[in-house]
Amino acid sequence: MMMEIIAELLKLTVFGGLALAGMLVIVIWKKDLKMKVTYLRLFVQLVALISIYYLYTYQLWLLLMIAIILIIPIVFGRAFCGWLCPFGLYSDVVTILRKSLKIRYRLLPERLNRILHYLRYVLLVFFLILPFLLGPIQSWHWSVAPYLGGPFRTYNVLLGPLEPLIIPWETGLKFFELDISYPYATDIIFYSGDFPFLITVSIFVALTLVTSFFFRRFWCRFCPTGASIAIVNKIKGFRWAPLLHLNKDEEKCTKCGICKRVCPVQVTDVYEKKGGNITTSMCMLCLRCVEMCPYEGCLKLNADGKTVFKSRNWL
Ligand code: SF4
Ligand code: SF4
Ligand code: SF4
């Protein structure tokens, strides 16, 4: 009974909060054009988080989630990371907190940043193989079926960043009556073995929050899910597919360097590349560079060849 009341209150709070956030977004959008994408994105991220929570309450959520992370990148490239991923949202909230405390972010050396981006492919392969090493070896037969069920599931690592903070099943982690979680907490619980998972989860939470506080979107720089999304767009048959592209008009670029500074994952290609399509696998299409580039039409987001958003002259 108590649980149901809490769940209802939560729903009301969430929908009330969403309505307020929506109004706030519209007000800010009208008042401050320079910030509009940032607030709009925050709003979309919140809606996505709530939708993912509700998807988790359905029996078929696993299939739905897998479909989402496979289909979205094919159609929208890495916009999933910029606009929908819950773990991305948590990092952005930490960034907002840092900004409100007027603490400046730190930059990773460019070389290290690139190495981390390549490392995510290694991590992806490692985590995809790991369940096969730890899984039910005794019942090994060349079918993958045992790995689609049971605790060590190959696709868990891909779904890790999607875990909302409150989830509709028992995790062993409680906050009052609510079952709480955190990206990858489910995997940590399975993999921690005899080691107390609470300690392992706490260390992971503390580590990711502290690193995100100083380095924007720290986890995203080597996240296996981000890598898998980037890979989808590299597959020959799908290269044509992503509808969204970042484009640059070289003639309008004054090399002011703002795009390089504002990019949360330190993508330098927008600054360095010549004109045309400048989308890279590191870019998560958050559009921060487009909203902050101070020259009209210098940067554009194109969808299927049409401009849907472009930089404005705001100097
Ligand atoms: S890189 Fe990973 S954690 Fe970051 S937004 Fe993408 S899926 Fe989420
Ligand atoms: S912010 Fe715009 S004008 Fe400045 S370097 Fe980047 S693309 Fe060029
Ligand atoms: S290059 Fe631009 S759109 Fe891509 S991640 Fe950086 S700021 Fe976002």
Short mmCIF file of C-alpha atoms and ligand atoms in Angstrom, two decimals:
data_model
loop_
_atom_site.label_atom_id
_atom_site.label_comp_id
_atom_site.label_asym_id
_atom_site.label_seq_id
_atom_site.Cartn_x
_atom_site.Cartn_y
_atom_site.Cartn_z
CA MET A 1 0.00 0.00 0.00
CA MET A 2 2.72 2.40 1.07
CA MET A 3 4.65 1.53 -2.08
CA GLU A 4 1.64 2.31 -4.27
CA ILE A 5 1.10 5.70 -2.62
CA ILE A 6 4.78 6.55 -3.08
CA ALA A 7 4.61 5.44 -6.72
CA GLU A 8 1.51 7.60 -7.34
CA LEU A 9 3.10 10.60 -5.61
CA LEU A 10 6.20 10.05 -7.68
CA LYS A 11 4.18 10.00 -10.89
CA LEU A 12 2.38 13.21 -9.92
CA THR A 13 5.66 14.90 -8.98
CA VAL A 14 7.26 13.74 -12.19
CA PHE A 15 4.45 14.91 -14.47
CA GLY A 16 4.03 18.19 -12.53
CA GLY A 17 7.78 18.70 -12.75
CA LEU A 18 7.72 17.95 -16.46
CA ALA A 19 4.93 20.46 -17.09
CA LEU A 20 6.86 23.12 -15.16
CA ALA A 21 10.11 22.24 -16.92
CA GLY A 22 8.31 22.50 -20.28
CA MET A 23 7.05 26.00 -19.45
CA LEU A 24 10.49 27.02 -18.21
CA VAL A 25 12.08 25.76 -21.40
CA ILE A 26 9.68 27.83 -23.51
CA VAL A 27 10.25 30.98 -21.41
CA ILE A 28 14.03 30.60 -21.54
CA TRP A 29 13.90 29.72 -25.22
CA LYS A 30 12.11 32.98 -25.97
CA LYS A 31 14.31 35.12 -23.74
CA ASP A 32 17.77 33.80 -24.41
CA LEU A 33 18.31 32.37 -27.86
CA LYS A 34 21.91 31.60 -27.07
CA MET A 35 20.95 29.04 -24.45
CA LYS A 36 17.98 27.47 -26.13
CA VAL A 37 19.46 24.17 -27.20
CA THR A 38 21.02 23.54 -23.81
CA TYR A 39 17.67 23.90 -22.01
CA LEU A 40 15.75 22.11 -24.71
CA ARG A 41 18.19 19.23 -24.50
CA LEU A 42 17.89 19.06 -20.73
CA PHE A 43 14.14 18.86 -21.10
CA VAL A 44 14.33 16.11 -23.72
CA GLN A 45 16.80 14.20 -21.53
CA LEU A 46 14.38 14.37 -18.58
CA VAL A 47 11.48 13.14 -20.69
CA ALA A 48 13.68 10.33 -22.03
CA LEU A 49 14.68 9.31 -18.50
CA ILE A 50 11.05 9.08 -17.42
CA SER A 51 10.07 7.20 -20.57
CA ILE A 52 12.90 4.73 -20.01
CA TYR A 53 11.70 4.21 -16.43
CA TYR A 54 8.24 3.33 -17.73
CA LEU A 55 9.67 1.07 -20.43
CA TYR A 56 11.49 -0.78 -17.65
CA THR A 57 8.13 -1.63 -16.06
CA TYR A 58 7.16 -3.69 -19.11
CA GLN A 59 8.11 -7.32 -19.48
CA LEU A 60 9.56 -6.66 -22.90
CA TRP A 61 11.73 -3.75 -21.84
CA LEU A 62 14.96 -5.57 -22.70
CA LEU A 63 13.88 -6.08 -26.28
CA LEU A 64 12.61 -2.52 -26.46
CA MET A 65 15.84 -1.08 -25.10
CA ILE A 66 17.97 -3.14 -27.45
CA ALA A 67 15.77 -2.02 -30.34
CA ILE A 68 16.15 1.59 -29.21
CA ILE A 69 19.91 1.52 -29.00
CA LEU A 70 20.17 -0.26 -32.33
CA ILE A 71 17.64 1.76 -34.31
CA ILE A 72 18.31 5.27 -33.00
CA PRO A 73 21.96 5.31 -34.08
CA ILE A 74 21.08 4.02 -37.52
CA VAL A 75 18.64 6.87 -38.00
CA PHE A 76 20.06 9.65 -35.83
CA GLY A 77 23.73 8.76 -35.33
CA ARG A 78 25.06 9.46 -31.85
CA ALA A 79 22.26 11.89 -31.02
CA PHE A 80 21.16 9.16 -28.59
CA CYS A 81 24.17 10.10 -26.45
CA GLY A 82 23.61 13.83 -26.68
CA TRP A 83 19.87 13.84 -26.11
CA LEU A 84 18.51 10.63 -24.60
CA CYS A 85 20.96 8.67 -22.48
CA PRO A 86 20.28 8.80 -18.71
CA PHE A 87 23.95 8.49 -17.77
CA GLY A 88 24.66 11.44 -20.05
CA LEU A 89 21.96 13.38 -18.20
CA TYR A 90 23.50 12.61 -14.80
CA SER A 91 26.85 13.90 -16.06
CA ASP A 92 25.18 17.05 -17.38
CA VAL A 93 23.45 17.64 -14.03
CA VAL A 94 26.82 17.37 -12.29
CA THR A 95 28.18 19.89 -14.80
CA ILE A 96 25.31 22.28 -13.98
CA LEU A 97 26.16 21.89 -10.29
CA ARG A 98 29.82 22.68 -10.98
CA LYS A 99 28.86 25.74 -13.00
CA SER A 100 26.54 26.98 -10.24
CA LEU A 101 29.48 26.70 -7.82
CA LYS A 102 31.53 28.72 -10.34
CA ILE A 103 34.21 26.05 -10.54
CA ARG A 104 35.96 25.78 -13.88
CA TYR A 105 36.08 22.48 -15.75
CA ARG A 106 39.36 20.73 -16.48
CA LEU A 107 40.52 19.59 -19.89
CA LEU A 108 42.10 16.25 -20.64
CA PRO A 109 45.23 16.45 -22.80
CA GLU A 110 44.06 16.08 -26.41
CA ARG A 111 46.17 12.97 -26.98
CA LEU A 112 44.80 11.24 -23.89
CA ASN A 113 41.27 12.18 -24.91
CA ARG A 114 41.76 10.50 -28.27
CA ILE A 115 43.34 7.44 -26.64
CA LEU A 116 40.29 7.11 -24.35
CA HIS A 117 38.02 7.32 -27.34
CA TYR A 118 39.86 4.44 -28.99
CA LEU A 119 40.02 2.53 -25.71
CA ARG A 120 36.23 2.35 -25.64
CA TYR A 121 36.32 -0.09 -28.57
CA VAL A 122 38.70 -2.32 -26.59
CA LEU A 123 36.43 -2.06 -23.54
CA LEU A 124 33.44 -2.92 -25.68
CA VAL A 125 35.05 -6.12 -26.96
CA PHE A 126 36.29 -6.97 -23.46
CA PHE A 127 32.86 -6.60 -21.84
CA LEU A 128 31.16 -8.49 -24.64
CA ILE A 129 33.55 -11.41 -24.20
CA LEU A 130 33.57 -11.36 -20.37
CA PRO A 131 30.16 -13.03 -19.89
CA PHE A 132 31.32 -15.91 -22.07
CA LEU A 133 34.32 -16.37 -19.78
CA LEU A 134 32.34 -16.15 -16.56
CA GLY A 135 29.10 -17.69 -17.80
CA PRO A 136 27.82 -21.23 -17.47
CA ILE A 137 30.87 -22.92 -18.95
CA GLN A 138 29.72 -26.37 -17.87
CA SER A 139 26.65 -26.15 -20.00
CA TRP A 140 28.71 -24.76 -22.86
CA HIS A 141 27.41 -25.61 -26.23
CA TRP A 142 28.00 -23.33 -29.17
CA SER A 143 24.62 -21.74 -28.77
CA VAL A 144 24.53 -18.24 -27.30
CA ALA A 145 21.24 -19.00 -25.56
CA PRO A 146 22.73 -19.38 -22.05
CA TYR A 147 24.13 -15.87 -22.34
CA LEU A 148 20.84 -14.26 -23.20
CA GLY A 149 19.49 -15.27 -19.79
CA GLY A 150 21.19 -15.71 -16.43
CA PRO A 151 23.25 -13.15 -14.59
CA PHE A 152 26.11 -12.57 -17.05
CA ARG A 153 24.43 -11.25 -20.11
CA THR A 154 26.44 -9.99 -23.04
CA TYR A 155 24.10 -7.11 -23.80
CA ASN A 156 24.01 -5.87 -20.18
CA VAL A 157 27.05 -3.73 -20.71
CA LEU A 158 25.34 -1.97 -23.63
CA LEU A 159 22.24 -1.25 -21.57
CA GLY A 160 24.21 -0.15 -18.48
CA PRO A 161 24.03 3.63 -19.13
CA LEU A 162 20.25 3.43 -19.51
CA GLU A 163 19.56 2.41 -15.92
CA PRO A 164 17.34 5.02 -14.25
CA LEU A 165 17.95 5.95 -10.61
CA ILE A 166 14.68 4.32 -9.52
CA ILE A 167 13.83 0.95 -11.02
CA PRO A 168 10.79 -1.28 -10.78
CA TRP A 169 12.49 -4.44 -9.47
CA GLU A 170 14.54 -5.43 -6.46
CA THR A 171 18.22 -4.60 -6.62
CA GLY A 172 19.15 -4.92 -2.99
CA LEU A 173 19.77 -1.16 -3.00
CA LYS A 174 17.00 0.73 -1.20
CA PHE A 175 16.21 4.37 -0.55
CA PHE A 176 13.23 4.39 1.80
CA GLU A 177 10.82 2.03 0.01
CA LEU A 178 12.19 2.62 -3.46
CA ASP A 179 14.53 0.31 -5.33
CA ILE A 180 17.34 2.42 -6.55
CA SER A 181 20.00 1.85 -9.12
CA TYR A 182 22.70 3.62 -11.09
CA PRO A 183 24.21 2.94 -14.49
CA TYR A 184 25.99 -0.42 -14.44
CA ALA A 185 24.85 -1.12 -10.84
CA THR A 186 23.09 -4.31 -11.99
CA ASP A 187 26.27 -5.57 -13.62
CA ILE A 188 28.39 -4.61 -10.61
CA ILE A 189 26.02 -6.58 -8.36
CA PHE A 190 26.42 -9.68 -10.54
CA TYR A 191 30.14 -9.37 -11.04
CA SER A 192 31.18 -8.37 -7.51
CA GLY A 193 30.92 -12.01 -6.35
CA ASP A 194 31.81 -12.33 -2.66
CA PHE A 195 32.92 -8.73 -2.45
CA PRO A 196 30.17 -6.53 -0.91
CA PHE A 197 28.46 -5.02 -3.95
CA LEU A 198 27.32 -1.99 -1.96
CA ILE A 199 30.93 -0.90 -1.54
CA THR A 200 31.72 -1.57 -5.22
CA VAL A 201 28.64 0.34 -6.42
CA SER A 202 29.42 3.25 -4.05
CA ILE A 203 33.00 3.45 -5.31
CA PHE A 204 31.78 3.45 -8.92
CA VAL A 205 29.14 6.12 -8.23
CA ALA A 206 31.62 8.33 -6.37
CA LEU A 207 34.25 7.86 -9.06
CA THR A 208 31.98 8.68 -11.98
CA LEU A 209 30.38 11.67 -10.25
CA VAL A 210 33.69 13.16 -9.15
CA THR A 211 35.32 12.71 -12.56
CA SER A 212 32.23 14.14 -14.31
CA PHE A 213 32.34 17.10 -11.96
CA PHE A 214 35.76 18.15 -13.23
CA PHE A 215 35.75 16.66 -16.73
CA ARG A 216 32.52 17.09 -18.65
CA ARG A 217 30.94 13.83 -19.77
CA PHE A 218 33.97 11.91 -18.50
CA TRP A 219 32.42 8.46 -18.80
CA CYS A 220 31.24 9.17 -22.35
CA ARG A 221 34.83 9.40 -23.52
CA PHE A 222 35.32 5.66 -23.20
CA CYS A 223 31.81 4.29 -22.78
CA PRO A 224 31.30 0.92 -24.57
CA THR A 225 27.70 1.80 -25.47
CA GLY A 226 28.82 5.02 -27.13
CA ALA A 227 31.39 2.93 -29.01
CA SER A 228 28.79 0.44 -30.16
CA ILE A 229 26.61 3.29 -31.40
CA ALA A 230 29.56 4.78 -33.26
CA ILE A 231 30.33 1.38 -34.79
CA VAL A 232 26.82 1.03 -36.21
CA ASN A 233 27.42 4.10 -38.35
CA LYS A 234 30.72 2.72 -39.58
CA ILE A 235 29.18 -0.47 -40.96
CA LYS A 236 29.31 -0.21 -44.70
CA GLY A 237 25.62 -0.83 -45.27
CA PHE A 238 24.62 1.83 -42.76
CA ARG A 239 26.97 4.68 -43.68
CA TRP A 240 24.29 6.35 -45.71
CA ALA A 241 21.78 5.98 -42.95
CA PRO A 242 22.19 8.57 -40.20
CA LEU A 243 19.92 11.44 -41.07
CA LEU A 244 21.65 13.96 -38.83
CA HIS A 245 24.94 15.58 -39.78
CA LEU A 246 26.96 18.52 -38.54
CA ASN A 247 28.02 20.81 -41.35
CA LYS A 248 30.44 23.69 -41.45
CA ASP A 249 30.71 26.60 -43.84
CA GLU A 250 34.46 27.15 -43.99
CA GLU A 251 34.16 30.65 -45.42
CA LYS A 252 32.23 31.85 -42.39
CA CYS A 253 34.58 30.34 -39.82
CA THR A 254 36.97 32.84 -38.21
CA LYS A 255 38.82 30.19 -36.20
CA CYS A 256 37.67 31.82 -32.97
CA GLY A 257 37.94 28.42 -31.23
CA ILE A 258 34.67 28.68 -29.28
CA CYS A 259 33.36 25.35 -30.66
CA LYS A 260 36.48 23.61 -29.37
CA ARG A 261 36.13 25.09 -25.90
CA VAL A 262 32.44 24.39 -25.40
CA CYS A 263 32.41 20.78 -26.63
CA PRO A 264 31.76 18.56 -23.60
CA VAL A 265 33.82 15.68 -24.99
CA GLN A 266 36.59 17.88 -26.43
CA VAL A 267 35.96 17.15 -30.09
CA THR A 268 38.41 19.27 -32.06
CA ASP A 269 37.32 18.32 -35.58
CA VAL A 270 34.63 21.04 -35.76
CA TYR A 271 37.41 23.59 -35.32
CA GLU A 272 40.07 21.86 -37.37
CA LYS A 273 38.20 20.34 -40.30
CA LYS A 274 37.53 22.22 -43.46
CA GLY A 275 33.96 22.79 -44.53
CA GLY A 276 31.29 20.22 -45.34
CA ASN A 277 30.18 17.28 -43.23
CA ILE A 278 32.21 17.39 -40.03
CA THR A 279 30.40 14.69 -38.03
CA THR A 280 32.78 12.27 -36.33
CA SER A 281 32.35 9.18 -34.15
CA MET A 282 33.46 11.21 -31.11
CA CYS A 283 30.72 13.78 -31.62
CA MET A 284 27.46 13.06 -29.81
CA LEU A 285 25.44 15.70 -31.67
CA CYS A 286 24.62 17.66 -28.51
CA LEU A 287 24.72 20.87 -30.63
CA ARG A 288 26.50 22.91 -27.99
CA CYS A 289 29.03 24.02 -30.62
CA VAL A 290 26.25 25.07 -33.00
CA GLU A 291 24.46 27.18 -30.39
CA MET A 292 27.71 28.83 -29.28
CA CYS A 293 29.34 29.46 -32.66
CA PRO A 294 28.92 33.22 -33.06
CA TYR A 295 28.57 33.38 -36.85
CA GLU A 296 25.30 33.09 -38.70
CA GLY A 297 25.05 29.75 -40.52
CA CYS A 298 28.68 28.81 -39.93
CA LEU A 299 27.65 25.56 -38.23
CA LYS A 300 24.49 23.70 -39.12
CA LEU A 301 22.67 20.58 -38.16
CA ASN A 302 21.34 18.98 -41.29
CA ALA A 303 18.67 16.31 -41.34
CA ASP A 304 18.43 14.49 -44.61
CA GLY A 305 20.04 17.45 -46.36
CA LYS A 306 17.80 20.11 -44.80
CA THR A 307 19.01 22.57 -42.17
CA VAL A 308 17.13 22.10 -38.91
CA PHE A 309 19.31 24.25 -36.69
CA LYS A 310 22.12 26.68 -37.37
CA SER A 311 24.47 29.00 -35.51
CA ARG A 312 23.30 32.59 -35.01
CA ASN A 313 25.16 35.84 -35.06
CA TRP A 314 25.07 36.65 -31.38
CA LEU A 315 28.23 38.70 -30.85
S1 SF4 B 1 28.64 7.60 -24.36
FE1 SF4 B 1 27.60 6.06 -23.06
S2 SF4 B 1 27.14 7.11 -21.13
FE2 SF4 B 1 27.66 8.66 -22.65
S3 SF4 B 1 25.74 9.28 -23.47
FE3 SF4 B 1 26.49 7.69 -24.85
S4 SF4 B 1 25.65 5.78 -24.07
FE4 SF4 B 1 25.38 7.31 -22.49
S1 SF4 B 2 32.93 28.60 -33.23
FE1 SF4 B 2 32.33 28.76 -35.39
S2 SF4 B 2 33.59 30.43 -36.15
FE2 SF4 B 2 34.51 29.80 -34.22
S3 SF4 B 2 36.06 28.27 -34.82
FE3 SF4 B 2 34.20 27.16 -34.37
S4 SF4 B 2 33.17 26.92 -36.35
FE4 SF4 B 2 34.70 28.53 -36.58
S1 SF4 B 3 31.30 18.58 -31.69
FE1 SF4 B 3 29.57 19.90 -31.19
S2 SF4 B 3 27.78 18.62 -31.38
FE2 SF4 B 3 29.56 17.27 -31.29
S3 SF4 B 3 29.76 16.73 -29.15
FE3 SF4 B 3 31.05 18.50 -29.46
S4 SF4 B 3 29.76 20.27 -29.00
FE4 SF4 B 3 28.41 18.50 -29.23
#
